[in-house]
CSV table of C-alpha atoms and ligand atoms in Angstrom, one decimal:
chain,number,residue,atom,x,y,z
L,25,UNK,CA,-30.0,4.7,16.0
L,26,UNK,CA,-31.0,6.8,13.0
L,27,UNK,CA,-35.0,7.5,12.1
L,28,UNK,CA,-33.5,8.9,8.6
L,29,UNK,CA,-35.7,6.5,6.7
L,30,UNK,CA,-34.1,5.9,3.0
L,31,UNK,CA,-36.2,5.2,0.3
L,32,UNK,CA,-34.9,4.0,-3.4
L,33,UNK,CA,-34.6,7.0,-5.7
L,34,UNK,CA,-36.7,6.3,-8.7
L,35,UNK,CA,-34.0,8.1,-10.7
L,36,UNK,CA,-30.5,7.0,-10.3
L,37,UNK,CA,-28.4,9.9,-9.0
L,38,UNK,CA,-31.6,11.8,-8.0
L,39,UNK,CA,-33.1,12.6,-4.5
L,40,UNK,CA,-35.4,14.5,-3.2
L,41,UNK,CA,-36.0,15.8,0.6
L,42,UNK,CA,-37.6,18.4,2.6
L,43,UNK,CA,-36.6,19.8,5.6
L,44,UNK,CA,-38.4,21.8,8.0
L,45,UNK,CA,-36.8,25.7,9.0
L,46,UNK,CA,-36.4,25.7,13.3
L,47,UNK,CA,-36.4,28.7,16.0
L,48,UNK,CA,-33.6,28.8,18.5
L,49,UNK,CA,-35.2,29.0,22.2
L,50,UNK,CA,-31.2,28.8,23.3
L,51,UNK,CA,-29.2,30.3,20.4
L,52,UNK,CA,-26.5,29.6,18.2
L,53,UNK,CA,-24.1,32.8,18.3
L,54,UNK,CA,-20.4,32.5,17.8
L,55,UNK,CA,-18.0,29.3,16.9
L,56,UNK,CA,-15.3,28.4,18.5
L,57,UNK,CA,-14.0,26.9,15.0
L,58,UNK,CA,-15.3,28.8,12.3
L,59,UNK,CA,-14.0,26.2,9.6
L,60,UNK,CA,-15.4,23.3,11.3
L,61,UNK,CA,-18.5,25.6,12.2
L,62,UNK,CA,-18.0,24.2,16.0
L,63,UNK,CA,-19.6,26.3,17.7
L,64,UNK,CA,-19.3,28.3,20.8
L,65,UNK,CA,-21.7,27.2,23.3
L,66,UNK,CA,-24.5,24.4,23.1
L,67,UNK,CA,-28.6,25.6,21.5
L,68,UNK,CA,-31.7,24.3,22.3
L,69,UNK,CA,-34.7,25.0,19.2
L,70,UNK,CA,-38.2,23.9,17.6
L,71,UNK,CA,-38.9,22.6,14.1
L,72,UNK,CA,-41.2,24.7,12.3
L,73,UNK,CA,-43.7,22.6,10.4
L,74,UNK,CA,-45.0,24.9,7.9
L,75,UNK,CA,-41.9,26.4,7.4
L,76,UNK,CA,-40.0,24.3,4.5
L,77,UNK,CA,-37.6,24.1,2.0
L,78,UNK,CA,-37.9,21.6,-0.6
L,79,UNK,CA,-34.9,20.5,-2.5
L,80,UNK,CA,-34.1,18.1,-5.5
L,81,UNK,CA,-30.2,17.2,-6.3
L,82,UNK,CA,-29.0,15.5,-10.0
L,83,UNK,CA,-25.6,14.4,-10.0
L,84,UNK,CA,-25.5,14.7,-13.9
L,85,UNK,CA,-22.2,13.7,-16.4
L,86,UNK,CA,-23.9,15.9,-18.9
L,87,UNK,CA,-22.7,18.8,-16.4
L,88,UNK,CA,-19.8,21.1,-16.7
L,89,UNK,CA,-20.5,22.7,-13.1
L,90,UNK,CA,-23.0,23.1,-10.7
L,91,UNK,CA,-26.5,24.6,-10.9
L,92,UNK,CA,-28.3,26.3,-8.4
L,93,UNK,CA,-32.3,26.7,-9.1
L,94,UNK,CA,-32.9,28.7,-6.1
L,95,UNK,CA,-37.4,29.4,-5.9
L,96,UNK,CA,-37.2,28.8,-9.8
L,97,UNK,CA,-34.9,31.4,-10.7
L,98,UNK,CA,-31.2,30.6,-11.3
L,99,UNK,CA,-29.3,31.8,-8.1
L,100,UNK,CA,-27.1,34.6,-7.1
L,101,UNK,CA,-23.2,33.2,-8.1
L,102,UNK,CA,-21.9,33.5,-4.2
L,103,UNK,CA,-25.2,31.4,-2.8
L,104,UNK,CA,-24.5,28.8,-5.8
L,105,UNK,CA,-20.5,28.6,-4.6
L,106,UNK,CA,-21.7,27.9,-1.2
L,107,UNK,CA,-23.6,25.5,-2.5
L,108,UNK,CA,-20.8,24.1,-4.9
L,109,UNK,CA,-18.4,24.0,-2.0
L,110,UNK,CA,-21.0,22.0,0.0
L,111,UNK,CA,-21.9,19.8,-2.3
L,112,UNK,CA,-17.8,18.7,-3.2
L,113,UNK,CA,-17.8,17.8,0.8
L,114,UNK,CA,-20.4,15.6,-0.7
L,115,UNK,CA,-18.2,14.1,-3.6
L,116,UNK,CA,-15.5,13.8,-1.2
L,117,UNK,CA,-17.4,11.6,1.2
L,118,UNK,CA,-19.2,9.8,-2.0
L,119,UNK,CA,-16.2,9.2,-3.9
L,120,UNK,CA,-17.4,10.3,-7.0
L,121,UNK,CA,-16.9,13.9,-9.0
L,122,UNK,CA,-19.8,14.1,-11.0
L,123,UNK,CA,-21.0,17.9,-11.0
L,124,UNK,CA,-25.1,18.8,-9.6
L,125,UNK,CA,-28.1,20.4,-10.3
L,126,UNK,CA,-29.9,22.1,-7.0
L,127,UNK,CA,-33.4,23.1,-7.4
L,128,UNK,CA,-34.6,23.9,-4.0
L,129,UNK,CA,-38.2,26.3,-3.1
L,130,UNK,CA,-39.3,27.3,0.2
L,131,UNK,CA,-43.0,27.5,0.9
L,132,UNK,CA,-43.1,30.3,3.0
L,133,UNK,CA,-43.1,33.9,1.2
L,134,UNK,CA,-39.3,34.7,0.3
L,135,UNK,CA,-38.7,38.3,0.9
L,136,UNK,CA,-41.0,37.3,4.2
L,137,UNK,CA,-37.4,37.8,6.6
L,138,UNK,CA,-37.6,34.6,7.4
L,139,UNK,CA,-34.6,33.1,7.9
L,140,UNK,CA,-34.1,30.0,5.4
L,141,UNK,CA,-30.5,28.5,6.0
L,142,UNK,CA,-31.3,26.1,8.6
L,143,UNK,CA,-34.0,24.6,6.0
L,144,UNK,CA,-32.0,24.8,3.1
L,145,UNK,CA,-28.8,23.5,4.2
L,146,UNK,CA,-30.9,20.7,6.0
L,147,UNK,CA,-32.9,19.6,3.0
L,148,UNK,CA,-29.1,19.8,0.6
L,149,UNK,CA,-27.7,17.8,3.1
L,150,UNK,CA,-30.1,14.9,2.8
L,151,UNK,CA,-30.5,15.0,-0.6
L,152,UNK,CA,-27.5,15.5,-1.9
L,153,UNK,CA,-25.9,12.5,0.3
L,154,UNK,CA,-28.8,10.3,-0.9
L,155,UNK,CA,-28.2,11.2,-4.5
L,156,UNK,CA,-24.7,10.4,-4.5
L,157,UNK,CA,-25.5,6.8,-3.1
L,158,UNK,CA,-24.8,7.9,0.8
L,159,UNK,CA,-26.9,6.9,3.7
L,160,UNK,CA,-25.8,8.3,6.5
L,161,UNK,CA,-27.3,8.2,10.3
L,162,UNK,CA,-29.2,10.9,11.5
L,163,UNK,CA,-25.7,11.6,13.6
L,164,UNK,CA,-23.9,12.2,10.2
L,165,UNK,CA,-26.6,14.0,8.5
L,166,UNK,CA,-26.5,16.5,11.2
L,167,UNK,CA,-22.7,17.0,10.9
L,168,UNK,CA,-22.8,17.0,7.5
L,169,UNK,CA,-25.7,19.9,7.6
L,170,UNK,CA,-23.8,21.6,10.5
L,171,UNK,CA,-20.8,22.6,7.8
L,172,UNK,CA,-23.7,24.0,5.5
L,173,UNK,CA,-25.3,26.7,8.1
L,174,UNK,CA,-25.0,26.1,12.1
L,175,UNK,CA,-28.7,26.0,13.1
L,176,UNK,CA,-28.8,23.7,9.7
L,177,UNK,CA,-27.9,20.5,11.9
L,178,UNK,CA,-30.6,21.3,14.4
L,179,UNK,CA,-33.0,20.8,11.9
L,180,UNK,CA,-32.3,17.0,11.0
L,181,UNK,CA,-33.4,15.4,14.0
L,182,UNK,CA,-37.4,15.7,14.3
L,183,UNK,CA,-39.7,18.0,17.2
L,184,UNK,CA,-37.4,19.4,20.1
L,185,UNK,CA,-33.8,19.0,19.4
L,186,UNK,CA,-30.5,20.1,20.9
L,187,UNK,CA,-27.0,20.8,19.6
L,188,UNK,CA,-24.7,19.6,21.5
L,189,UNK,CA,-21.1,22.0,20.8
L,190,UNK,CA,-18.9,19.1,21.4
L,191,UNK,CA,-15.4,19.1,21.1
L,192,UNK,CA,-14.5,18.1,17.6
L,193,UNK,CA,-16.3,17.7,14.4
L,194,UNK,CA,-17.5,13.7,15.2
L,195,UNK,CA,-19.5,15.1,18.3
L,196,UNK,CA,-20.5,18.3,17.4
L,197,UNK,CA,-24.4,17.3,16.4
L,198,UNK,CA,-27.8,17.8,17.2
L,199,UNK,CA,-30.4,15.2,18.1
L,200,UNK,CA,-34.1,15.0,19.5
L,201,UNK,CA,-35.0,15.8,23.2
L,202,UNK,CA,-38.7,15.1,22.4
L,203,UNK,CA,-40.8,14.8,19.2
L,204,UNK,CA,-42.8,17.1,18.0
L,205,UNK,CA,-46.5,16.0,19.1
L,206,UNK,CA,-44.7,16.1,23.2
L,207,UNK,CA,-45.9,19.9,23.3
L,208,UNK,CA,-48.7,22.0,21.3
L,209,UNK,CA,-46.9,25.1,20.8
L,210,UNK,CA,-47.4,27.9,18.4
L,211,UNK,CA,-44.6,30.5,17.1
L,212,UNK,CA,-46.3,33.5,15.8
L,213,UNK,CA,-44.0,34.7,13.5
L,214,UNK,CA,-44.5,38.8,13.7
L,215,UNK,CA,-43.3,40.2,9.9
L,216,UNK,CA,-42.2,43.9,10.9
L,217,UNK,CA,-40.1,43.9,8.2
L,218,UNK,CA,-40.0,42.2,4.6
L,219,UNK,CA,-36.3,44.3,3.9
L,220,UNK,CA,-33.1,42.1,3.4
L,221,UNK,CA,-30.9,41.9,6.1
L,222,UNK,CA,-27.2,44.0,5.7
L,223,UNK,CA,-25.0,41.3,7.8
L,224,UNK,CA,-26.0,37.6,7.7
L,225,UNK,CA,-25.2,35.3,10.0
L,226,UNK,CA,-21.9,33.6,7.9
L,227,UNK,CA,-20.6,36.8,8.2
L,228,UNK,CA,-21.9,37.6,12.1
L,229,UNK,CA,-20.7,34.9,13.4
L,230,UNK,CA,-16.8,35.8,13.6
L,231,UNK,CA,-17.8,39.2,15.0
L,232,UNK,CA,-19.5,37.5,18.2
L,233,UNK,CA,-15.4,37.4,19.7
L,234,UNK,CA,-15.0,40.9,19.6
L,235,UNK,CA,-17.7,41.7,22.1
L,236,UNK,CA,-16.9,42.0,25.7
L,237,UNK,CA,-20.8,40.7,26.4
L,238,UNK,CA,-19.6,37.4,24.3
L,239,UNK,CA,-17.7,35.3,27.4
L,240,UNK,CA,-20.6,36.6,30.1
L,241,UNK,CA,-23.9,34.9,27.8
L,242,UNK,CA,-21.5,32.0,27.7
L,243,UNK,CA,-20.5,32.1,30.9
L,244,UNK,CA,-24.3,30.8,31.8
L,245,UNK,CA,-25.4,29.4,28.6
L,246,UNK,CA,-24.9,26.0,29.8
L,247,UNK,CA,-26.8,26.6,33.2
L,248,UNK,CA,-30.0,28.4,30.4
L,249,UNK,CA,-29.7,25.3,28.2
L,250,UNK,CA,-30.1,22.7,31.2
L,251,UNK,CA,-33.3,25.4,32.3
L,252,UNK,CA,-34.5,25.4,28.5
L,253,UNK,CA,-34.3,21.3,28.6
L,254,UNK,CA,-36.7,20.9,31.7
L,255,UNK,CA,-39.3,23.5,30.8
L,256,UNK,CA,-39.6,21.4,27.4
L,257,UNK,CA,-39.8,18.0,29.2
L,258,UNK,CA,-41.9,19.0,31.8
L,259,UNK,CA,-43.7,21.4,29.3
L,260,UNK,CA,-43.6,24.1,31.5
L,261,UNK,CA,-44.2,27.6,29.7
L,262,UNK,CA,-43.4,30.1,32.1
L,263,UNK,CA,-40.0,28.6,32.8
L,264,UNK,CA,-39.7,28.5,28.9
L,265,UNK,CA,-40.9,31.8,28.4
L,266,UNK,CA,-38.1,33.2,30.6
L,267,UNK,CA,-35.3,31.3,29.8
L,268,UNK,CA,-36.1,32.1,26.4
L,269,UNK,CA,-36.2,35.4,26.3
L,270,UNK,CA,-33.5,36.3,28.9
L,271,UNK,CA,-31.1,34.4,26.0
L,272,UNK,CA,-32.6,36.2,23.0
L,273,UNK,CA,-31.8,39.5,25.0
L,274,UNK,CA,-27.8,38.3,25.9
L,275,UNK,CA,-27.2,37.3,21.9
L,276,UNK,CA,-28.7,40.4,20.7
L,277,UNK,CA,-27.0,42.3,23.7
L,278,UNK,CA,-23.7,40.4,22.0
L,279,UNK,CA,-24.5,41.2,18.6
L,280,UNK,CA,-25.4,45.2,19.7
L,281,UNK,CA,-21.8,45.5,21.1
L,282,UNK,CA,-19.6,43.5,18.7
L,283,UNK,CA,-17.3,45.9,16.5
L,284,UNK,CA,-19.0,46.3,14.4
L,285,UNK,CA,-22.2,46.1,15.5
L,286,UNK,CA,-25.4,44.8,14.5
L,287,UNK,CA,-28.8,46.1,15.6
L,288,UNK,CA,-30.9,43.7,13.3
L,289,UNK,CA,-33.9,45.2,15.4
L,290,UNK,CA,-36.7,47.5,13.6
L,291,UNK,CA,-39.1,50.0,15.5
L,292,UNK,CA,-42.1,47.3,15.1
L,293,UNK,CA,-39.3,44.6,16.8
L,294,UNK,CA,-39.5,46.9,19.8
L,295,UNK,CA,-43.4,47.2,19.6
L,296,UNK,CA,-44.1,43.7,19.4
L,297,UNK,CA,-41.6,43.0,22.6
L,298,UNK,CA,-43.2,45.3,24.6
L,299,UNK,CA,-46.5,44.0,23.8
L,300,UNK,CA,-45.8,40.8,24.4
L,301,UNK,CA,-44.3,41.5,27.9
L,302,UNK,CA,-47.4,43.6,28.8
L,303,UNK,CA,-49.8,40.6,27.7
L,304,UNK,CA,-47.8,38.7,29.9
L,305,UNK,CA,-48.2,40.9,32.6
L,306,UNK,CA,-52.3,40.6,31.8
L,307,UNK,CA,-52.0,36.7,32.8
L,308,UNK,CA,-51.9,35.8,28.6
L,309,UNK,CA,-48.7,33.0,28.8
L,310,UNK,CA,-47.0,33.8,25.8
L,311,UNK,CA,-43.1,35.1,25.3
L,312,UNK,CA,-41.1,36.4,22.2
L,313,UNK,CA,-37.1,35.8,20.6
L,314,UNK,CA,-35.4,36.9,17.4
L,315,UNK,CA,-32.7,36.0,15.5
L,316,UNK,CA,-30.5,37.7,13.0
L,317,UNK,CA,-33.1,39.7,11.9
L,318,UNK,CA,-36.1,41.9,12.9
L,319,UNK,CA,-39.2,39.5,13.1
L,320,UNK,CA,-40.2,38.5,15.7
L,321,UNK,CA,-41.1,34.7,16.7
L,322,UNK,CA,-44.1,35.2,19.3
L,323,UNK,CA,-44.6,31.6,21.2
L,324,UNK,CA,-47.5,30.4,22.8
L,325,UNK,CA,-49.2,27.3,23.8
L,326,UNK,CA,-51.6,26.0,21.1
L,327,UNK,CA,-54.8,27.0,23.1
L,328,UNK,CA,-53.7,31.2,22.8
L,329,UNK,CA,-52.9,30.8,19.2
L,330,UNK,CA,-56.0,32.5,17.8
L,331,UNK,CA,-55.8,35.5,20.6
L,332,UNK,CA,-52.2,36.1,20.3
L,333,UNK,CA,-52.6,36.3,16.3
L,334,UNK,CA,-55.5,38.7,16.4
L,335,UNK,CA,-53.6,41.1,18.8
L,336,UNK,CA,-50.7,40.9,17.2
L,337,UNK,CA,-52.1,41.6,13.4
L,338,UNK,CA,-53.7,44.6,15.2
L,339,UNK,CA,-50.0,46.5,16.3
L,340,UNK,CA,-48.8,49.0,14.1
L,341,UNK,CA,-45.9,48.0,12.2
L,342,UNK,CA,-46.8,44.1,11.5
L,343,UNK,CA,-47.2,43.7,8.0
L,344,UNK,CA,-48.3,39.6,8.3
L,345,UNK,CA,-48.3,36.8,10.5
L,346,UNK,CA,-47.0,33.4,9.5
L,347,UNK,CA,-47.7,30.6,12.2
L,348,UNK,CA,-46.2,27.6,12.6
L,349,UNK,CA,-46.0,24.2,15.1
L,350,UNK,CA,-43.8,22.1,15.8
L,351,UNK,CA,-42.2,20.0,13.0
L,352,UNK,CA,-40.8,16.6,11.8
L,353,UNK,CA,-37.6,15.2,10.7
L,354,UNK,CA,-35.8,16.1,7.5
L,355,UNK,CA,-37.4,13.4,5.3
L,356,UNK,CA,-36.9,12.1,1.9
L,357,UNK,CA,-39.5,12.7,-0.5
L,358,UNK,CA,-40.8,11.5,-4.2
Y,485,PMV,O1,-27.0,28.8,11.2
Y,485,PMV,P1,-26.7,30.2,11.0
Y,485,PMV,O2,-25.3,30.5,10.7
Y,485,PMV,O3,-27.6,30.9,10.1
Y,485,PMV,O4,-26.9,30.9,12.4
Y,485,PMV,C1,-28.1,31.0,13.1
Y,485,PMV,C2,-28.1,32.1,14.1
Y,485,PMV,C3,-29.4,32.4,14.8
Y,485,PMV,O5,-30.5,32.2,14.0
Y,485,PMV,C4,-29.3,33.9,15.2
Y,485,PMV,C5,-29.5,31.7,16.2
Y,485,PMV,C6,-29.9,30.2,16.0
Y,485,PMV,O6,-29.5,29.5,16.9
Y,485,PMV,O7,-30.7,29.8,15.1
C-alpha cells in the first residue's frame, strides 16, 4: 500500500514536492554496498516537521544539461553532478532523456549545520519521478531516494519510520512504524557550530570498514533497533533516551577510530552532552544524539520543550536553537 498521494501537475513535465529532513535515534553508518548504498545494519529515525526542503524539477527540451538552483543561487558543479547522475536513474526508469531544471530551498537557515541530504534527496526523488510521468509506491520512492543519500529513504514514509538494510536493492527501504501524531516529541536542535563540515557523510561512509569498533556497534545494532522500536510503540522515553544515546556514542566511537578519523564533535558538542546527562540526573527526561556533525539534537517529550530550550540557549557555546516535531510524508505540492 502506498500513502504517496499523486496529484496532476498543472505543467506537463513539472512537479513539485517537499520533504521533511529526519534524526537518526538508531543510525545509518557504514554500507555494505556502497554502489547500491545498502547499507550495513538496519536505522530507526524521526521526521522533522519544520525542517524542509522544497524542490521543483522541469524536464525541459529547451535544455542542453541540467540545472541545479540550489537556495536561489546556481549550485556548486559536484552537488549539480550528483544531482545529474540522480536524476539520469530517473530517465532510465522514465524512458525518456530530456535534460532538468532543480530548484530546491530549505527553510531552515543554511550555514545552520544542519544536515540537508536526507531532505533534499527525498523531495528530488518525488519530484523528479512525478515530473517524468512516474508514480511509484512509497516502497519505490524510498529506494529510489536511498541511491540519492542513505537517511534520504527514511524520510519518504511519514512520523516514525525504519530502514530496513535488506539484502538487495528491491528490499532495502524504509517505511512507517507509527505516524507522526503517535508521540509528542520535541528535538532541540543545539547550533554549537554554524562552520562547514571537512568530511561528509558520501565520503564517511567507506571509512566506517576500517575501524575495529565497526563489527562490535553491529554486532548489537539489531538487538538496539528491536529496543528503539518498543520504546516508540509503547512511547516510553527513558528506554528511548538510552538506547538512543548508547548508539550515537558507538557510531561516533566508529567514526573516532576509522583511519582516518573523524571527530565531527566541537567543545560546545561536549557541553551540551554533559548537560543533558546532568538534567537527566535532576529527574528532567530528556536525552541527546549527533550525526556527522557537531550539533546537537536534544529530545524531549513535548511538555519539557520550553524548559529544555531556555537552559539550553543559556550554555556557553550555543549560538541558536531550532526546534522541531515530528513530521509527515514527503508530499507533492502546487
Ligand atoms: O544519508 P547520509 O549519507 O547523509 O548519512 C547519514 C548519516 C548519519 O546522519 C550520521 C546517520 C543517520 O542515520 O542519519
Amino acid at each position: 500500500m502506498s500513502n504517496v498521494k499523486h496529484i496532476p501537475s498543472p505543467v506537463p513535465g513539472q512537479a513539485t514536492a517537499v520533504a521533511c529532513s529526519n534524526i537518526a535515534f538508531i543510525k545509518y553508518w557504514g554500507n555494505r554496498d556502497h554502489r547500491l548504498r545498502l547499507p550495513a545494519s538496519g536505522s530507526l529515525s524521526m521526521n522533522l516537521d519544520s525542517l524542509t526542503t522544497r524542490t521543483v524539477v522541469r524536464f525541459d527540451p529547451a535544455l542542453e544539461h541540467d540545472e541545479l538552483i540550489l537556495n536561489g543561487e546556481p549550485a556548486a558543479e559536484a552537488a549539480r553532478q550528483r544531482v545529474s547522475a540522480f536524476l539520469t536513474r530517473v530517465r532510465q526508469l522514465a524512458g525518456i532523456s530530456l535534460a532538468a531544471r532543480v530548484e530546491s530551498a530549505n527553510n531552515f537557515p543554511m550555514g545552520a549545520g544542519i544536515a540537508s541530504s536526507a531532505s533534499a534527496f527525498a523531495a528530488l526523488s518525488l519530484a523528479a519521478s512525478a515530473a517524468a510521468g512516474l508514480r511509484l509506491t512509497e516502497r519505490d520512492l524510498s529506494r529510489l531516494a536511498r541511491r540519492g543519500s542513505g537517511s534520504a529513504c527514511r524520510s519518504i514514509p511519514g512520523g516514525f519510520v525504519e530502514w530496513q538494510a535488506g539484502e538487495n536493492d528491491a528490499d532495502s527501504y524504509a517505511f512507517s512504524i507509527a505516524p507522526a501524531e503517535h508521540w509528542e516529541l520535541s528535538d532541540c536542535v543545539a547550533i554549537v557550530s554554524r562552520a562547514h563540515k571537512t568530511t561528509g557523510s558520501s565520503a564517511g561512509h567507506p571509512l566506517a570498514d576500517s575501524s575495529p569498533l565497526h563489527a562490535a556497534r553491529l554486532a548489537q545494532v539489531n538487538e538496539n533497533l528491536r529496543r528503539c522500536r518498543q520504546a516508540i510503540l509503547e512511547r516510553d522515553f527513558d528506554a528511548l533516551a538510552a538506547v538512543t544515546e548508547t548508539d550515537c556514542h558507538l557510531m561516533h566511537a566508529v567514526m573516532m577510530t576509522s583511519s582516518p578519523p573523524l571527530i565531527y564533535w566541537q567543545p560546545g558538542t561536549l557541553t551540551v552532552m554533559h548537560a543533558v546527562q546532568q538534567w537527566r540526573r535532576q529527574g528532567l527526561p530528556v536525552c541527546y544524539t549527533m550525526d556527522a556533525g557537531p550539533n546537537v539534537h536534544v529530545i524531549c517529550e513535548v511538555g519539557a520543550e520550553s524548559q529544555v530550550v531556555a537552559r539550553l540557549r543559556e550554555l556557553p557555546n550555543v549560538l541558536d536553537v531550532l526546534v522541531a516535531h515530528p513530521g509527515g510524508p514527503a508530499r507533492l505540492a502546487r
